[in-house]
Coordinates of C-alpha atoms in Angstrom, one line a residue:
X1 CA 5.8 -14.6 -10.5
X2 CA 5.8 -12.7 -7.7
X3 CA 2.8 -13.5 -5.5
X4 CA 3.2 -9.7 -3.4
X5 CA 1.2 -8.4 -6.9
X6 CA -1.6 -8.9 -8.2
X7 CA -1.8 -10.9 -11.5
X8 CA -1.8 -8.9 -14.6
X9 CA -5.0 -9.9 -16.2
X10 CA -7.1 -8.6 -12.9
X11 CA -8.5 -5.2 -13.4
X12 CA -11.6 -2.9 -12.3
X13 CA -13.1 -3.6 -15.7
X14 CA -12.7 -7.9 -15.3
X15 CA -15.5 -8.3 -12.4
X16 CA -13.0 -9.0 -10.3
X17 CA -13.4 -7.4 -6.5
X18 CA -11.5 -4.1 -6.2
X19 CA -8.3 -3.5 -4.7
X20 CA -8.8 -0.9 -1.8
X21 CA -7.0 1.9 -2.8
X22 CA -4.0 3.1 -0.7
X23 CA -3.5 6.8 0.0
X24 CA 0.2 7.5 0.6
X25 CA -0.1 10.9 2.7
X26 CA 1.9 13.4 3.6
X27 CA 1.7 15.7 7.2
X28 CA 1.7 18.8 4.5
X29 CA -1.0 17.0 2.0
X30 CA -3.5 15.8 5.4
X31 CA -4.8 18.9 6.6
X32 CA -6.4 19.4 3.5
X33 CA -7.7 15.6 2.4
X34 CA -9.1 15.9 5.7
X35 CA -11.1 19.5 5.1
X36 CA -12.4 17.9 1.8
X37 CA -13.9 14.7 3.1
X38 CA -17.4 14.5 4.2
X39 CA -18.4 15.1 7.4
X40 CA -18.8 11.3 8.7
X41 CA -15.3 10.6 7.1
X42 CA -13.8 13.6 9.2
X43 CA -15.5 12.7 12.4
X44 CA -13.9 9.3 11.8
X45 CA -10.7 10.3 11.1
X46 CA -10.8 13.0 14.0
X47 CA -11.9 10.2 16.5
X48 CA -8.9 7.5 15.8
X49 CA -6.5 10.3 16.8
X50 CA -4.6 9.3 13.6
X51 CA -1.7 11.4 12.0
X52 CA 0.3 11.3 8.5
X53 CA 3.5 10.1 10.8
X54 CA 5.8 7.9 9.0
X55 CA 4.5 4.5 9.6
X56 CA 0.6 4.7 10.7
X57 CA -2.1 3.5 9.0
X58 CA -6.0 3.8 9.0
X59 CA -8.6 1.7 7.6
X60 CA -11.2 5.0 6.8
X61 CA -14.8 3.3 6.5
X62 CA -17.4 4.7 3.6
X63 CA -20.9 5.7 5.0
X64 CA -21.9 2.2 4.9
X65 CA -18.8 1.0 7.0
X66 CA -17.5 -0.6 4.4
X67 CA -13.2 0.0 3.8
X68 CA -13.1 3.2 1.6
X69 CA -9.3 3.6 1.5
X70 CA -6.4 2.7 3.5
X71 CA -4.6 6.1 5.1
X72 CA -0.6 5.6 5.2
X73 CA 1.3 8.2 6.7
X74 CA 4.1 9.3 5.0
X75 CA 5.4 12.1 7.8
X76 CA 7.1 15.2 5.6
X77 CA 6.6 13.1 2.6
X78 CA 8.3 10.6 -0.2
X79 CA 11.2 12.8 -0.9
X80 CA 13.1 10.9 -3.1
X81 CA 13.7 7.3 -4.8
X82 CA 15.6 5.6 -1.7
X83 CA 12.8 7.2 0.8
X84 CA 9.7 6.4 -1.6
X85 CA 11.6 2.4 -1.4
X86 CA 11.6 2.0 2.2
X87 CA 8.1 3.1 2.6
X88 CA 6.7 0.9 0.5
X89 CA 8.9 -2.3 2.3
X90 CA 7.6 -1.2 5.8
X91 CA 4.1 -1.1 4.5
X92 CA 3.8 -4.2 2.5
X93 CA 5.0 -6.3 5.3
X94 CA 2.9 -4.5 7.8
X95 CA -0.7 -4.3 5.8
X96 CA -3.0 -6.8 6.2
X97 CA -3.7 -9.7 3.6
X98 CA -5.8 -7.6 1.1
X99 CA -5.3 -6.2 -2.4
X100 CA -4.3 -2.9 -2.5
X101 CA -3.8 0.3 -5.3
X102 CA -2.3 3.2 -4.7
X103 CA -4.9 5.5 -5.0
X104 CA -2.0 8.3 -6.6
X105 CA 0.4 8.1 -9.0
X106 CA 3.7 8.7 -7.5
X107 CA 6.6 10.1 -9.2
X108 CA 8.6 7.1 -7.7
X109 CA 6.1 4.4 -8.6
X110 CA 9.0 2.2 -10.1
X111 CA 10.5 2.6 -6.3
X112 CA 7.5 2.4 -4.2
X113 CA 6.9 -1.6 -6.3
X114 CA 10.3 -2.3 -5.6
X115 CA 10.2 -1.5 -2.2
X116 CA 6.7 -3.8 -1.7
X117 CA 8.6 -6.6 -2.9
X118 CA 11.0 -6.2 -1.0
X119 CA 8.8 -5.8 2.1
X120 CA 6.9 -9.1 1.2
X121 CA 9.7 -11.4 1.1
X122 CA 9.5 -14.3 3.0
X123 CA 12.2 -17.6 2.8
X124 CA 9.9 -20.2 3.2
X125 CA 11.7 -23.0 1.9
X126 CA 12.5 -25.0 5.1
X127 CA 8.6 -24.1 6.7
X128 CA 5.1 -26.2 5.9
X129 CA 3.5 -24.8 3.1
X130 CA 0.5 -24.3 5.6
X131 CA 2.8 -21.2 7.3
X132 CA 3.0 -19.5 4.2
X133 CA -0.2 -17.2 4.3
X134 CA -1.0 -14.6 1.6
X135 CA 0.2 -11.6 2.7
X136 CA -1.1 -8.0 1.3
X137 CA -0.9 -7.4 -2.8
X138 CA -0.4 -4.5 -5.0
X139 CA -1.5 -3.5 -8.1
X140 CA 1.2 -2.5 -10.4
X141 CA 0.6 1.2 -11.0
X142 CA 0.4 2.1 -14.5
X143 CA 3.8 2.1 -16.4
X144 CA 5.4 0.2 -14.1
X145 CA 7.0 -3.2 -16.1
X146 CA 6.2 -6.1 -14.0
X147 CA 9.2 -7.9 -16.1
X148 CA 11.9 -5.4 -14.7
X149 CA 10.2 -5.5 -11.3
X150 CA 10.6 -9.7 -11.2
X151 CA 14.5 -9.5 -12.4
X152 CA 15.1 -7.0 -9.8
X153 CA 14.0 -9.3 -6.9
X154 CA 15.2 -12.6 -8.0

């Protein structure tokens, strides 16, 4: 099994802690996520200077400071398959250890779980098991067959 996913049998409904849902977001799609956020979420986002480009990330707080979501910027967007794959690799391997959902369905979901397994490789073979930390974990989206994800990473 791969250990970049969260086991099957954890859900929202299984009292389980949530994963912290990641927002994969384009510099066309920001603009207006922003305008319909409440204010404290705006003034947050505004503050951090952040900006959808390919390869940033924010940790945006609720009211109570708590992580809301995860912001990935996705520059001019997930075009396709091969761009949707990379994306995913860059960001599994540079999230921190925490579970993680993407918060929408992408048309390249199959790609984008592909791609985090890729990112989240590690040969650990020859290093102390006390190296090997727990690195960030996904959720399968829905539809996505774990089985076919495994193969394709062996």
């Amino acid at each position: 099994m791969l250990e970049c996913f969260l086991p099957e049998d954890r859900d929202a409904g299984g009292g389980a802690p949530q994963a912290l849902a990641l927002l994969c977001i384009s510099e066309m799609q920001f603009t207006a996520w922003r305008d319909a956020q409440p204010e404290s979420t705006r003034a947050f986002v505004e503050r951090s200077g952040f900006a959808p480009e390919r390869g940033r990330v924010l940790l945006v707080p609720d009211a109570a400071g708590r992580p809301a979501c995860l912001l990935a910027g996705a520059g001019t967007g997930l075009k396709d398959a091969l761009a949707t794959f990379w994306f995913a690799a860059g960001l599994a391997d540079r999230l921190p250890a925490g579970d993680y959902r993407l918060a929408d369905p992408l048309p390249t979901a199959q790609e984008f779980a592909l791609g985090w397994a890729y990112g989240s490789y590690r040969f650990l073979q020859y290093r102390p098991q006390s190296s090997a930390s727990r690195g960030a974990r996904l959720l399968l989206p829905t539809g996505i067959a774990r089985d076919y994800v495994e193969a394709a990473t062996l």
